Amino acid sequence: MEYTEGVRFDSLGLSAEILRAVERRGLERTTPVQAGCIPPMMAWQDVIAKAPTGTGKTFAYGIPVIEHIDPEDDRVQAVILAPTRELAIQITDELRDIAMYRPGVRNVCLYGGQPIGRQIEALKKRPQIVVATPGRLSDHMKRRTVRVDNAQTVVLDEADRMLDMGFIHDVTRLLDRMSKRRNLGLFSATISREVMDIAWVYQRDAAEVTVQEDAQNKPDIKQFRMDVAKGEKADAITKILEETGFDRCMAFCNTKGSTERITKFLQMRGVDAECIHGDIPQKRREQVMDLFRRGKLRVFVSTDVAARGIDVDDVDIVFNCDVPDENQDYVHRIGRTGRAKRQGVAVTLIADYPSKMRIDDIAQKTRNTIVPVKFGEDGSLTVVE
């Protein structure tokens, strides 16, 4: 069923503690995906939800999960799987917000790149909710440091990306171990063949919730493309920042080496820039992300996978330093700006003919208008006629 409207949180039969936590966030009405998912999940029904990023999926499953937790039972009652450590950390933070007024509800976040000993100590506190990346949860299960066979709710967040990243065998092994579950939630921006396979095997009579991009939840983003010489991408970014004065920017690259180079060249030009990618230690990645979230970093440079789970809703501009290989990655990248009903800007830098062909294909397949621009004589951006 397709959902286009939200409802009042106080119409959903939620507990006073959850309503208090929601009110503390300044929320009165749900988003469409929350309106579609909270009632069936509260009734222990399986859910498969297709919704764009940035539409409030964490609250859509997080509220029913917290409502169902028995604080007196110290077994694992819910498992939430996420494709990346960044998204897992973000989900954990949001669940803590929802459970603020429910004492005795404990959660733990398990992901690679953090010392496993610290996670084992956290597991000794007997959390009822486990948020994890599939690989690290499998590690803990092999070590017998966590038992999830009594979990009643299982959620796969960003299921399409998780299965695309090669976690399908880990995910199915984990689902097979959690045979006592009462409901399974699949949350995804796209319903891929692999997501459908999981739904077919592991769900029964699932409530189907679809939220289309529309004028209400589709971000308002001005999209531009600019031809630059190969070594002049950092110069172009610097000039655009000087011209616009934007101070909250994300720059995406296709490779780890490219993120390092662009960051170094921006720093050499006096721009406050830092980067993250898969080879950077987790502690440093978290420090950089925290700086950006708090508005203490002007340009945040990243690869696509490393940036998953960075949920900042007031990015002024997104730069594509490399044209992404996948159309969906372009949509995810530019979707970092233009949130919270603000207009956003995205600029793709084109340095060779294959990149030009790719951006033409992306514009056609994603039905986006990407306007060619150049620097005018006065340094301002002007449309190429």
C-alpha positions as a printed Julia matrix, in Angstrom:
385×3 Matrix{Float64}:
  0.0     0.0     0.0
  1.25    3.48   -0.84
  1.42    6.12    1.89
  1.53    9.85    1.16
  0.41   11.37    4.48
  1.56   11.27    8.07
 -0.72   10.88   11.11
 -0.55   12.25   14.64
  1.74   10.2    16.89
 -0.9    10.31   19.63
 -3.36    8.49   17.33
 -1.21    5.32   17.19
 -1.86    3.97   20.69
  1.72    4.5    21.84
  2.79    4.54   25.47
  3.12    7.8    27.41
  6.9     7.26   27.63
  7.31    7.01   23.85
  5.02   10.0    23.22
  7.09   12.02   25.69
 10.3    11.09   23.83
  8.72   12.02   20.49
  7.47   15.36   21.85
 10.99   16.07   23.14
 12.14   15.88   19.5
  9.48   18.46   18.6
  7.44   15.98   16.55
  3.64   15.82   16.42
  2.99   14.01   13.13
  4.64   10.96   11.65
  6.21   10.8     8.21
  4.36    8.59    5.66
  6.71    5.61    6.19
  6.16    5.82    9.96
  2.36    5.97    9.45
  2.56    2.84    7.3
  4.98    0.77    9.39
  4.3     1.5    13.08
  0.78   -0.08   13.29
  1.64   -3.44   11.62
  4.94   -3.75   13.5
  3.14   -2.98   16.78
  0.81   -5.88   15.88
  3.84   -8.18   15.29
  3.28   -8.3    11.53
  6.11   -8.64    9.01
  6.78   -5.44    7.03
  8.52   -4.72    3.75
  8.97   -0.97    3.28
 10.27    0.85    0.22
 10.98    4.49    0.97
 13.54    7.13   -0.08
 16.43    7.92    2.26
 15.8    10.67    4.8
 12.1     9.8     5.36
 12.32    8.65    8.99
 12.75    4.88    8.67
 14.6     4.49   11.99
 11.6     5.74   13.98
  9.28    3.61   11.78
 10.76    0.41   13.22
 12.49    1.82   16.31
  9.26    2.88   18.06
  7.61   -0.6    17.8
 10.9    -2.26   18.82
 11.19   -0.13   21.99
  7.45   -0.57   22.8
  7.84   -4.38   22.66
 10.92   -4.63   24.89
 10.37   -6.19   28.31
 12.92   -4.44   30.59
 12.71   -7.32   33.08
 13.92   -9.85   30.47
 17.67   -9.57   29.94
 17.81  -11.78   26.83
 18.28  -10.27   23.34
 14.75   -9.42   22.17
 15.46   -7.44   18.97
 18.24   -7.46   16.36
 18.73   -4.64   13.85
 21.21   -5.23   11.03
 22.81   -2.37    9.08
 25.3    -2.44    6.18
 27.88   -0.05    7.68
 29.29    0.87   11.07
 28.26    4.52   10.58
 24.61    3.62   10.06
 24.72    1.17   12.99
 26.05    3.94   15.29
 23.37    6.36   14.07
 20.56    3.82   14.63
 21.84    3.16   18.16
 21.79    6.88   18.97
 18.21    7.25   17.68
 17.03    4.21   19.66
 18.51    5.75   22.82
 16.45    8.89   22.12
 13.25    6.84   21.68
 13.93    4.84   24.88
 14.91    7.91   26.95
 11.92    7.57   29.31
 11.88    3.74   29.41
 14.38    2.78   32.13
 15.84   -0.69   31.86
 15.88   -0.79   28.05
 19.49   -1.38   27.0
 21.08   -1.58   23.55
 24.52   -2.36   22.16
 26.2    -1.51   18.87
 28.47   -4.16   17.3
 30.65   -3.35   14.28
 34.05   -4.09   12.83
 36.96   -1.7    13.38
 36.29   -1.36   17.12
 38.13   -3.58   19.64
 36.03   -6.69   20.15
 36.94   -6.76   23.86
 35.08   -3.49   24.48
 32.01   -4.94   22.77
 32.22   -8.13   24.85
 32.2    -5.99   28.02
 29.11   -4.13   26.73
 27.39   -7.47   26.01
 27.95   -8.54   29.65
 25.43   -5.81   30.61
 22.77   -8.0    28.93
 21.27   -5.6    26.34
 17.83   -6.44   24.96
 18.52   -4.74   21.59
 21.51   -5.54   19.38
 22.33   -3.17   16.5
 25.07   -4.66   14.33
 26.76   -5.08   11.01
 26.28   -8.69    9.81
 29.98   -9.62    9.81
 30.68   -8.47   13.37
 27.48  -10.08   14.73
 28.56  -13.37   13.11
 31.98  -13.01   14.82
 30.33  -12.6    18.24
 28.04  -15.56   17.66
 31.01  -17.76   16.75
 32.73  -16.64   19.97
 29.48  -17.29   21.87
 29.63  -13.81   23.35
 26.03  -13.11   22.27
 22.91  -15.23   21.86
 20.2   -14.03   19.51
 18.07  -17.17   19.18
 15.34  -15.66   21.4
 15.04  -12.45   19.34
 11.41  -11.64   18.59
 11.95   -8.78   16.14
 14.55   -8.62   13.37
 15.05   -5.57   11.14
 17.23   -5.25    8.05
 17.88   -1.53    7.49
 19.07   -0.45    4.02
 18.49   -4.07    3.02
 19.28   -3.41   -0.65
 22.71   -1.97    0.11
 23.48   -4.66    2.7
 22.76   -7.46    0.22
 24.57   -5.62   -2.61
 27.68   -5.47   -0.41
 27.87   -9.27   -0.31
 26.32   -9.87    3.12
 23.55  -12.15    1.83
 25.07  -15.36    3.25
 25.74  -13.73    6.64
 22.18  -12.37    6.7
 20.5   -15.67    5.82
 22.65  -17.55    8.35
 21.63  -15.06   11.04
 17.94  -15.24   10.1
 18.09  -19.04   10.25
 19.45  -18.79   13.82
 16.64  -16.43   14.88
 13.81  -18.88   14.25
 11.69  -17.67   17.22
 11.16  -14.22   15.73
  7.6   -12.93   15.61
  8.21  -10.34   12.91
 10.8    -9.31   10.33
 11.08   -5.78    8.94
 12.8    -5.11    5.61
 13.54   -1.4     5.0
 15.01   -0.42    1.66
 15.28    2.47   -0.8
 14.9    -0.03   -3.66
 13.39   -3.5    -3.71
 16.1    -5.5    -5.48
 15.93   -9.15   -6.54
 17.9   -10.13   -3.41
 15.51   -8.24   -1.11
 12.56   -9.99   -2.77
 14.29  -13.37   -2.24
 14.71  -12.68    1.49
 11.06  -11.57    1.73
  9.87  -14.67   -0.11
 11.76  -17.1     2.14
 11.56  -15.39    5.55
  8.34  -13.33    5.62
  4.67  -14.33    5.86
  1.75  -12.05    4.86
  3.99   -8.99    5.12
  2.45   -5.51    5.15
  3.82   -3.74    2.07
  4.53   -0.05    2.64
  5.58    2.16   -0.28
  6.47    5.82   -0.04
  7.11    7.46   -3.41
  9.27   10.5    -3.89
  6.89   13.41   -4.32
  6.93   17.15   -3.91
  6.67   16.68   -0.15
  9.59   14.34    0.43
 11.65   14.73   -2.76
 14.46   17.15   -1.99
 14.62   20.45   -3.88
 18.09   20.28   -5.42
 19.61   22.45   -8.15
 21.93   20.16  -10.12
 24.9    21.42  -12.13
 27.78   19.93  -14.11
 31.07   21.64  -14.86
 33.89   20.71  -17.26
 37.29   21.04  -15.56
 40.85   20.0   -16.39
 41.94   16.83  -14.59
 44.09   18.53  -11.96
 41.77   21.48  -11.33
 38.93   19.93   -9.34
 40.15   21.33   -6.01
 40.51   24.78   -7.62
 36.91   24.58   -8.9
 35.58   23.58   -5.48
 37.54   26.36   -3.78
 36.25   29.0    -6.24
 32.65   27.82   -5.83
 32.96   27.98   -2.03
 34.44   31.48   -2.24
 31.64   32.59   -4.57
 28.75   31.07   -2.59
 30.06   31.28    0.98
 28.7    27.78    1.68
 30.23   26.33    4.84
 28.68   22.85    5.11
 29.77   20.79    2.14
 30.17   17.12    1.18
 32.48   15.93   -1.6
 32.24   12.39   -2.99
 34.98   10.4    -4.71
 34.95    6.9    -6.21
 38.22    5.69   -4.65
 40.2     5.98   -1.42
 43.14    7.52   -3.31
 40.91   10.17   -4.85
 39.49   11.18   -1.44
 43.03   11.58   -0.08
 44.17   13.68   -3.06
 41.16   16.02   -3.11
 41.39   16.53    0.67
 45.11   17.32    0.49
 44.67   19.75   -2.42
 41.78   21.54   -0.64
 43.85   21.85    2.54
 46.74   23.3     0.47
 44.3    25.98   -0.76
 43.34   26.88    2.81
 40.01   25.03    2.83
 39.05   23.24    6.07
 38.64   19.67    4.72
 38.93   16.14    6.12
 38.16   12.74    4.59
 37.04    9.26    5.53
 37.31    5.96    3.64
 37.66    2.27    4.43
 41.37    2.39    5.34
 41.06    5.17    7.92
 40.86    3.86   11.54
 37.36    3.79   12.99
 38.19    6.17   15.84
 39.43    8.81   13.39
 36.38    8.31   11.15
 34.08    8.91   14.1
 36.03   12.06   15.06
 35.72   13.49   11.52
 32.0    12.67   11.34
 31.4    14.24   14.74
 33.19   17.45   13.66
 31.01   17.63   10.56
 27.76   16.94   12.43
 28.6    19.73   14.92
 29.34   22.22   12.12
 33.07   22.37   12.92
 34.24   21.11    9.5
 33.58   22.89    6.2
 34.22   20.12    3.64
 33.67   16.44    4.37
 35.21   14.2     1.66
 34.2    10.55    1.43
 33.69    7.43   -0.65
 30.1     6.2    -1.09
 30.3     3.23    1.28
 32.06    5.15    4.06
 29.41    7.9     3.94
 26.44    5.56    4.44
 24.72    6.45    7.68
 25.94   10.06    7.81
 22.57   11.64    8.45
 23.11   15.41    8.43
 20.07   17.31    7.23
 21.49   20.74    6.44
 24.3    20.2     3.9
 24.56   23.3     1.68
 26.2    21.71   -1.35
 27.36   18.3    -2.62
 30.32   17.95   -5.0
 30.78   14.86   -7.15
 34.55   14.91   -7.64
 34.15   11.67   -9.64
 31.01   10.63  -11.49
 29.65    7.57   -9.64
 29.58    4.17  -11.36
 26.0     3.45  -10.23
 22.98    5.67  -10.93
 21.63    4.98   -7.45
 24.86    6.27   -5.89
 24.3     9.6    -7.67
 20.82    9.82   -6.15
 22.14    8.93   -2.67
 24.96   11.47   -2.93
 22.91   14.48   -3.99
 20.2    13.5    -1.49
 22.51   14.72    1.3
 21.52   18.27    0.41
 18.07   19.8     0.0
 16.7    18.15    3.14
 14.42   19.64    5.77
 12.53   21.58    3.07
 15.62   23.65    2.17
 16.91   24.08   -1.36
 20.14   22.21   -2.01
 22.89   22.4    -4.64
 24.86   19.6    -6.3
 27.82   20.11   -8.66
 29.4    17.28  -10.67
 32.93   17.89  -11.97
 33.64   16.41  -15.41
 37.31   15.89  -16.37
 37.12   13.4   -19.28
 34.86   12.06  -22.02
 33.8     8.81  -20.23
 32.63   10.93  -17.27
 30.6    13.11  -19.65
 28.95    9.97  -21.09
 28.2     8.69  -17.58
 26.59   11.93  -16.37
 24.43   12.06  -19.54
 23.28    8.5   -18.81
 22.58    9.31  -15.14
 20.53   12.39  -16.09
 18.44   10.32  -18.5
 17.93    7.25  -16.28
 17.2     9.16  -13.06
 15.13   11.83  -14.87
 17.15   14.66  -13.38
 17.96   17.94  -15.1
 21.7    18.59  -14.71
 22.54   22.07  -16.0
 26.0    22.73  -17.54
 27.77   25.71  -15.93
 31.15   27.46  -16.14
 32.95   30.3   -14.38
 32.14   33.7   -15.86
 34.73   36.46  -16.26
 33.82   37.82  -12.83
 34.25   34.38  -11.23
 30.52   33.71  -10.82
 28.81   30.53  -12.04
 27.04   31.04  -15.37
 24.94   28.62  -17.43
 26.62   27.31  -20.57
 24.42   28.3   -23.52
